[in-house]
XYZ file of C-alpha atoms in Angstrom:
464
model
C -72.792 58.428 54.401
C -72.935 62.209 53.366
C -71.693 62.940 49.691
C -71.826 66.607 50.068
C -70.944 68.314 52.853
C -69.903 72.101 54.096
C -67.658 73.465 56.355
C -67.435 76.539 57.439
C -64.986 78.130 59.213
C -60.972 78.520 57.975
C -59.354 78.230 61.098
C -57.039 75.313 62.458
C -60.547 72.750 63.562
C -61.749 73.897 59.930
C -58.231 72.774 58.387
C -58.082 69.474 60.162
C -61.561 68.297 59.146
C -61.172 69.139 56.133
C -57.964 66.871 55.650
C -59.268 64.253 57.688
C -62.163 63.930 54.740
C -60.312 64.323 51.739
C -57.404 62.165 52.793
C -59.978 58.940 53.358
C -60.894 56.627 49.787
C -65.265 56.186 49.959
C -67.421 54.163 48.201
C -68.987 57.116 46.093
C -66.855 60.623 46.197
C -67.362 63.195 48.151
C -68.291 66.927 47.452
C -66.666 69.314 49.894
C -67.601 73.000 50.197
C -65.096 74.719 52.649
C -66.297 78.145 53.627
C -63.048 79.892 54.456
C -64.456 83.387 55.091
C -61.779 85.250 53.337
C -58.805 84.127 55.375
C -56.026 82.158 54.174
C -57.257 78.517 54.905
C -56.240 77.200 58.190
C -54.430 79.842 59.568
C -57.574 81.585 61.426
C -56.922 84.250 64.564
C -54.837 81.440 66.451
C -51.617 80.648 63.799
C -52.380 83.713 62.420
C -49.588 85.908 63.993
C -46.587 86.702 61.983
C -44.432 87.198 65.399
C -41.969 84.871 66.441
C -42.422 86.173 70.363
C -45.518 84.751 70.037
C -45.116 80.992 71.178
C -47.393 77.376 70.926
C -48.083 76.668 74.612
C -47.556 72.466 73.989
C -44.117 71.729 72.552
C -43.702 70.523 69.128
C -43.521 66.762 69.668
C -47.291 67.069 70.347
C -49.128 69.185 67.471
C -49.051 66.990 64.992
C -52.912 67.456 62.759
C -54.027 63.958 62.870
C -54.676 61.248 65.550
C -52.366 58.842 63.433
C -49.365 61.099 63.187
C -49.102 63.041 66.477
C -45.752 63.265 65.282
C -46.343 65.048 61.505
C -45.627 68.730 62.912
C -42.373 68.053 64.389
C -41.088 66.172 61.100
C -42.048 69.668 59.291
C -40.223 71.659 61.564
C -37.324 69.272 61.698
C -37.304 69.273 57.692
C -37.027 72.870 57.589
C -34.293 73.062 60.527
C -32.771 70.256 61.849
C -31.951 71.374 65.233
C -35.465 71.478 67.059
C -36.089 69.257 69.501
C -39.515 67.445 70.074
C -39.751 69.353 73.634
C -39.055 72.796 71.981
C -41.771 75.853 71.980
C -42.117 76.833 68.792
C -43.351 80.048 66.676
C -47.441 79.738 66.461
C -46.584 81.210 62.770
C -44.476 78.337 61.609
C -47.314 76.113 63.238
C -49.944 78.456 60.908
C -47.582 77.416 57.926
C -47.832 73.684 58.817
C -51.554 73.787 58.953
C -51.766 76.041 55.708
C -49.594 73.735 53.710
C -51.440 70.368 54.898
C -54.460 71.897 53.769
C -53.364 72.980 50.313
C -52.041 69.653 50.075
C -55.088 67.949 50.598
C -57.256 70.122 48.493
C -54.785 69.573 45.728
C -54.772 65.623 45.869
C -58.584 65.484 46.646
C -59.341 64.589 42.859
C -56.667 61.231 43.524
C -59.126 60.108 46.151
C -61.980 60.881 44.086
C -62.900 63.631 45.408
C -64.440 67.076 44.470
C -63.709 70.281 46.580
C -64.621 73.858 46.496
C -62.652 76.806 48.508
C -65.075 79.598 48.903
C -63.572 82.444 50.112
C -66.639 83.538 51.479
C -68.425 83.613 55.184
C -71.712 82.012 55.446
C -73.870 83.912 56.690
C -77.119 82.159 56.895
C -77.563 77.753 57.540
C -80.999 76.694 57.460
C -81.230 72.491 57.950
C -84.136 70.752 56.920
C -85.123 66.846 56.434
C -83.758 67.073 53.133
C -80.617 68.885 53.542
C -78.850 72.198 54.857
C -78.750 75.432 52.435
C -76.320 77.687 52.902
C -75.702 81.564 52.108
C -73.208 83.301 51.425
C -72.755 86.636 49.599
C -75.290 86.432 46.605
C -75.650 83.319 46.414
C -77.287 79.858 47.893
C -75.523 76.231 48.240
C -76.864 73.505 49.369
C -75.197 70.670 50.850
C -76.205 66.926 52.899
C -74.616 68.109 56.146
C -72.892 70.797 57.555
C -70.116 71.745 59.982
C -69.504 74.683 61.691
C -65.929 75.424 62.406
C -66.210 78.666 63.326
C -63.630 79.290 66.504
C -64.318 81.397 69.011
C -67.083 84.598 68.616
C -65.822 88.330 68.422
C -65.015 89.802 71.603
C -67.631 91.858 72.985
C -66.530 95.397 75.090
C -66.674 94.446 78.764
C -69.446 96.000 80.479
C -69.395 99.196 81.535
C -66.729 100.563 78.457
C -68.634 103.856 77.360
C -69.172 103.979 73.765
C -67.038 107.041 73.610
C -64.019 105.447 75.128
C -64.589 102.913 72.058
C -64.915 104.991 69.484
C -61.401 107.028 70.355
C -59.882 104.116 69.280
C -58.215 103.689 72.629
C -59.678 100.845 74.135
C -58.787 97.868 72.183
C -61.692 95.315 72.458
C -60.227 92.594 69.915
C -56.526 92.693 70.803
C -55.001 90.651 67.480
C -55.901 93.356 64.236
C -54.410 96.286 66.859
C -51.298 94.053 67.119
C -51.015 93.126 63.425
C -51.133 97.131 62.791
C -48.712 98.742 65.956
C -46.168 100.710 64.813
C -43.124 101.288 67.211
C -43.609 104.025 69.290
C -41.216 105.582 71.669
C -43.138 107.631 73.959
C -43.887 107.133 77.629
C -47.223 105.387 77.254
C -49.031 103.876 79.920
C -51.243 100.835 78.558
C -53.858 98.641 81.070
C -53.833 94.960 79.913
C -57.436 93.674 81.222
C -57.058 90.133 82.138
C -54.303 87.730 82.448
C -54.675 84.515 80.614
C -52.017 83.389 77.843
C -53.570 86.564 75.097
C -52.442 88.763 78.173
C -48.911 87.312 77.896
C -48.914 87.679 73.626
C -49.805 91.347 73.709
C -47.145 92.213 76.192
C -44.723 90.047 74.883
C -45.148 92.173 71.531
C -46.078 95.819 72.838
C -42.268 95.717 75.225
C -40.772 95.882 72.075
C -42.486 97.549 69.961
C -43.075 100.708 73.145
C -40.012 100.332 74.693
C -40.612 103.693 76.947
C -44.229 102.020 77.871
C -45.002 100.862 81.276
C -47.816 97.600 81.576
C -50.563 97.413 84.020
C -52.470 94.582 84.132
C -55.686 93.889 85.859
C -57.648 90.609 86.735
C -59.495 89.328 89.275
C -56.511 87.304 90.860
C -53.731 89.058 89.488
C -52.179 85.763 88.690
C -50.357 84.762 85.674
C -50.494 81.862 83.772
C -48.070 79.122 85.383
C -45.002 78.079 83.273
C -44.141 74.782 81.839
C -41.014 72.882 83.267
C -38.152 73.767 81.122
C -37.938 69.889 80.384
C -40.927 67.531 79.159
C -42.340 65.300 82.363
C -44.610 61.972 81.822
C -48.078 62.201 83.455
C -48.450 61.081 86.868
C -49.581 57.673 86.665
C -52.038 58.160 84.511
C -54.210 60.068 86.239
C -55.837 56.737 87.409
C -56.705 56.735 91.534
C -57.589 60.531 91.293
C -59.707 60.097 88.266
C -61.343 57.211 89.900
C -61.832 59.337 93.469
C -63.717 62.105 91.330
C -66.343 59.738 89.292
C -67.195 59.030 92.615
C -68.625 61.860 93.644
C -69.150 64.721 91.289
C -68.812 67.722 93.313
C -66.312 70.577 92.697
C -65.125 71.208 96.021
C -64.811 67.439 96.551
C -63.020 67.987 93.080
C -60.312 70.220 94.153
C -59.890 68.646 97.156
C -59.123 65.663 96.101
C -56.718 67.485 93.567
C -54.619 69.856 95.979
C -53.852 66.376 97.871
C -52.885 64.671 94.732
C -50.550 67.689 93.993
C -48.923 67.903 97.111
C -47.609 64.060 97.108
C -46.443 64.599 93.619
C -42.933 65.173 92.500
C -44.348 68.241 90.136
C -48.145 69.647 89.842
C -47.740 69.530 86.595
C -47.974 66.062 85.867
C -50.946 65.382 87.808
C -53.007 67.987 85.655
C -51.287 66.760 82.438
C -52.751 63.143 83.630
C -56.182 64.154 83.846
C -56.377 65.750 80.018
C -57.466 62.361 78.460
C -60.086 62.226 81.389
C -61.460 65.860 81.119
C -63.836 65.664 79.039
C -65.630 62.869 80.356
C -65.352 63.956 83.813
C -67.369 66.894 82.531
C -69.797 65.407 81.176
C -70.386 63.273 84.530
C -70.436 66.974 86.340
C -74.282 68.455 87.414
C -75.024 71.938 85.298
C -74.865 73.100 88.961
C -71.900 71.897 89.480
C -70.175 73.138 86.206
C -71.853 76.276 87.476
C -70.401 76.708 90.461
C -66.877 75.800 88.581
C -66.794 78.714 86.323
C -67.571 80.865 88.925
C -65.114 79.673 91.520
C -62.372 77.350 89.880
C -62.304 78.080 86.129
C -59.638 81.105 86.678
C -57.193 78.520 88.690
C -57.938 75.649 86.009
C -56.764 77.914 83.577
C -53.934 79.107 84.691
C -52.715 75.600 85.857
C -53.843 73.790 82.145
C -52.658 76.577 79.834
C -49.108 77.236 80.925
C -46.594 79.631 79.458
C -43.309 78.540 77.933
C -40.551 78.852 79.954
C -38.792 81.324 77.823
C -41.967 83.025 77.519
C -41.947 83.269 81.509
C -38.298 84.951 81.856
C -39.196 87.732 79.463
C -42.202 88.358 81.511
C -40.464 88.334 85.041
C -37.813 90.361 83.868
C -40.471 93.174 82.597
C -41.242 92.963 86.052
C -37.810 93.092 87.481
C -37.098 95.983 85.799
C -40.741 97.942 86.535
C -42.044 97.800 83.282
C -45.266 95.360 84.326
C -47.129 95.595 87.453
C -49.679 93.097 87.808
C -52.936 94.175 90.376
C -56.145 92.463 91.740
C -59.202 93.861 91.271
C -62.924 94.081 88.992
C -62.497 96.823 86.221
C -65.608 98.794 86.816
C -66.380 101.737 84.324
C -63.824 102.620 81.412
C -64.214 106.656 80.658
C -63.272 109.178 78.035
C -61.582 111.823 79.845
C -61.529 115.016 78.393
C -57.671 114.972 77.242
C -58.025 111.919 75.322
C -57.090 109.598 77.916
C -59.219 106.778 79.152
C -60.067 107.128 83.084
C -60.103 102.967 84.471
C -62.537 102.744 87.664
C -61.525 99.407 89.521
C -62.502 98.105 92.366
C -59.698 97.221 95.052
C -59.150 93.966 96.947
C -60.414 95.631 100.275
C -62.694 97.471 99.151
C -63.892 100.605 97.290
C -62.967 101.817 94.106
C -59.854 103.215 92.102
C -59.526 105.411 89.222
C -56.273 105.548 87.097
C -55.930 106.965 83.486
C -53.798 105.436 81.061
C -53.226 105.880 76.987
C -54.635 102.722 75.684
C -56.461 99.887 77.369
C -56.681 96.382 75.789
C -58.955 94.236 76.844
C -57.921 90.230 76.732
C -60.858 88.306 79.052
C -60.286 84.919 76.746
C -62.533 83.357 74.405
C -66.111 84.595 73.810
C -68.203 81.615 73.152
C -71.593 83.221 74.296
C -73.855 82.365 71.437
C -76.734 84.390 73.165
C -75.241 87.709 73.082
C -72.744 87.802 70.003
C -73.079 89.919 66.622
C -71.646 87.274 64.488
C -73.968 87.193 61.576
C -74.013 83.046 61.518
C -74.968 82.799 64.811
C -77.194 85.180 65.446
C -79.486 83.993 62.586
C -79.068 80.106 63.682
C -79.865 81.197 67.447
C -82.565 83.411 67.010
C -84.364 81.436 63.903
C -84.767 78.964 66.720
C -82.443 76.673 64.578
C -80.020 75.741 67.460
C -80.083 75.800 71.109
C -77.491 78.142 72.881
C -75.124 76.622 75.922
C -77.155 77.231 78.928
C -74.032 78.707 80.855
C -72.549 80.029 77.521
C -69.985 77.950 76.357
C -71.193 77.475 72.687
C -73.792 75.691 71.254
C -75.797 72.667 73.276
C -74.533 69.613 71.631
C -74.012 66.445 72.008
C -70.334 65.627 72.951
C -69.984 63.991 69.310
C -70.641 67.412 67.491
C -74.434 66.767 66.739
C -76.074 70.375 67.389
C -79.520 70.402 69.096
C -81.973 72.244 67.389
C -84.727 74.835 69.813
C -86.785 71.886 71.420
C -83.589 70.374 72.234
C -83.165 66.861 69.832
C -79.836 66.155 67.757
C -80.008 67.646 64.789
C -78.923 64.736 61.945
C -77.434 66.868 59.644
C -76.002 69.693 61.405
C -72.608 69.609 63.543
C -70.187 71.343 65.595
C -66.289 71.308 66.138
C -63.758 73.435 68.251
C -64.284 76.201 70.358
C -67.851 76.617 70.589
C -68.423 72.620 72.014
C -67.343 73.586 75.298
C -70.467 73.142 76.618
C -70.450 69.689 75.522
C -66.728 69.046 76.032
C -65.291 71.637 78.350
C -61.475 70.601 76.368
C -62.314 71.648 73.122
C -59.872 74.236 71.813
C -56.332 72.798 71.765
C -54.705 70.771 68.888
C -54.896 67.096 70.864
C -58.296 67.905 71.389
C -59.396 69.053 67.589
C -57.595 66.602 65.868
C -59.301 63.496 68.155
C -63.146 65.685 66.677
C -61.643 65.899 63.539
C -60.774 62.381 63.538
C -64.124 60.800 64.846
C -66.583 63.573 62.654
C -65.201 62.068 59.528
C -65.832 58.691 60.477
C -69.690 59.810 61.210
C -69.571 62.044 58.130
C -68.178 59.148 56.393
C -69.429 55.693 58.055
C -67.426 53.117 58.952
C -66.806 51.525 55.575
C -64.248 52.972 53.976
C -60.595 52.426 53.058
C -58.381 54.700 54.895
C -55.627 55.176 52.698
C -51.822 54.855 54.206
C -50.104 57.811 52.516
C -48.973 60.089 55.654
């Protein structure tokens, strides 16, 4: 068992472990640092929104924070009004509030369970294991702790290649889409804005920009030109289980034997949807089953459908988005942005290429760029990570989906061997786990990282 252990990180993975610890009984307490970074704890970029058009993607019956109360998110909601419904969509900021106040709680009865715990609001900037321990810095000073997790989320967004440093540094091209949106103003000018990409952060920013430019007119841009797909409007059981397709794919771990096997399943099904909601508890071990050629050839090829399929838009979400359309406010195109230039009136010239063939240049006011999570531990600026990958202390996600791991959250140091003391959880175990961002997925980490953290003996104590 660890006595003293850091996190660090202060996002919604960060606020889960965190309770998960505090709320067990050990033989001999526990010290807890918890490395917030500044933020309010548990909120992080995710629950951090203050906009009610900005939606959770799994309805409420379903984010509960701990394995043993899927349930504990809709009783908060319910508390505070009675009329939602298990299979309603609801605000990612009351969710933020939810996670905020189970963390505060937990920090605050920590000394009932015998435990100690210190909220830095600092950012670690430097983890350096060793046999005897991990030392941490932060600031001016030095910690040391037993073990430590990094709960980081996702890395900063990097500028897509090919953005001109000028075109940055007008202020125009919006690399990191959530600080422009917590600062718009309303504007009522005929703007024309380029949304790069078209994932679910694609959705949130013109969700809030409509409103807030009501005289603006949305393009959007992305390989496909494909939006997210939109959950049924009522909550549907998984199909079967998942159980004969699951089987069919262990077989024989090939993507295209994958998907094939997939569009059949789909097409005798009542609804998609429920065959893709049956695989979830299979995912991640059907990744780890899959060749590094083969999870190659899926990011390339089949990660932009997968996504679209997995991560599906409320239904309300999807009527406010079709009727932008409707009414020519969004147009959605296929195509590679190419070259992003500061034109001499302050405009940003956009050279794409087109589906046939050749290239396009339009100019537009602003361009935001939302290409998903960055989880490319080679090529980030994050301070953390950038000292633990290039001190040789870790070993980066050959394809760059976090750090190489083992699928229990053990890092691997630069020759490649589990690091004993030195763990992972959320966003940056893709590599490991493929499913590793969503609630269902973090709380199940959470859940079995406290029992390593921990060991098996302990009392879990019945108060939630």
């Amino acid at each position: 068992m660890f006595h003293k252990v850091a996190i660090i990180g202060g996002g919604a993975a960060a606020a889960t472990l965190v309770s998960e610890l505090l709320e067990r009984r050990t033989q001999r307490p526990l010290h807890l640092d918890w490395y917030t970074g500044g933020a309010v704890a548990g909120r992080g970029v995710a629950y951090g929104t203050p906009s009610e058009r900005h939606l959770l993607n799994v309805r409420a019956a379903s984010m509960g924070m701990f394995v043993s109360k899927p349930g504990g998110f809709l009783e908060y909601a319910q508390a505070l009004d009675p009329s939602v419904k298990g299979s309603d969509f609801l605000p990612r900021r009351m969710y933020g509030d939810f996670l905020q106040s189970r963390a505060e709680e937990a920090v605050k009865n920590a000394g009932s369970y015998g435990h100690d715990v210190n909220v830095l609001p600092f950012a670690a900037e430097s983890v350096v294991p060793s046999a005897e321990g991990v030392t941490i810095g932060y600031g001016d000073g030095e910690a040391h702790a037993e073990a430590a997790v990094l709960a980081i989320g996702s890395l900063p967004p990097r500028p897509l290649p090919g953005v001109e440093e000028a075109a940055i540094a007008s202020g125009r091209y919006i690399t990191d889409p959530w600080p422009f949106l917590a600062s718009a103003e309303r504007d009522d000018r005929p703007l024309r804005v380029l949304v790069i990409g078209l994932g679910l952060t694609a959705v949130d920013v013109l969700l809030e920009l409509s409103a807030r430019w009501p005289n603006a007119h949305f393009d959007a841009l992305s390989r496909h030109g494909k939006l997210p797909e939109p959950h049924l409007a009522a909550a549907s059981a998984p199909n079967d289980d998942g159980g004969e397709l699951i089987e069919s794919m262990r077989d024989d771990a090939n993507i295209r034997v994958w998907l094939r096997r997939l569009r059949e399943t789909t097409a005798g099904a009542e609804d998609w949807r429920t065959v893709i909601d049956g695989m979830r508890p299979h995912t991640q071990s059907l990744w780890h089953d899959l060749p590094q050629a083969e999870r190659s050839r899926f990011l390339r090829h089949a990660r932009w459908a997968w996504e679209r399929a997995r991560h599906r838009m409320p239904p309300q979400v999807a009527a406010t988005v079709a009727a932008l359309e409707a009414e020519g406010r969004f147009t959605r195109g296929r195509g590679r942005m190419r070259a992003v230039h500061l034109s001499h009136d302050g405009s940003l010239a956009v050279v794409h290429g087109l589906p046939g063939g050749g290239d396009s240049t339009d100019s537009y006011d602003v361009v935001i760029q939302t290409v998903g999570l960055n989880t490319d531990t080679q090529r980030t600026e994050h301070r953390l990570v950038r000292q633990l990958v290039l001190g040789g202390l870790v070993t980066p996600d050959p394809l760059g989906l976090g750090f190489a791991a083992l699928p229990d959250g053990h890092l691997l140091d630069g020759n490649g061997k589990p690091r004993p003391n030195l763990f992972a959880i959320g966003s940056l175990l893709r590599g490991a786990l493929w499913e590793s961002t969503a609630i269902p997925e973090i709380r199940k980490q959470a859940q079995s990282l406290a029992h390593m953290l921990l060991a098996e003996k302990m009392e879990r104590v019945a108060t939630r």
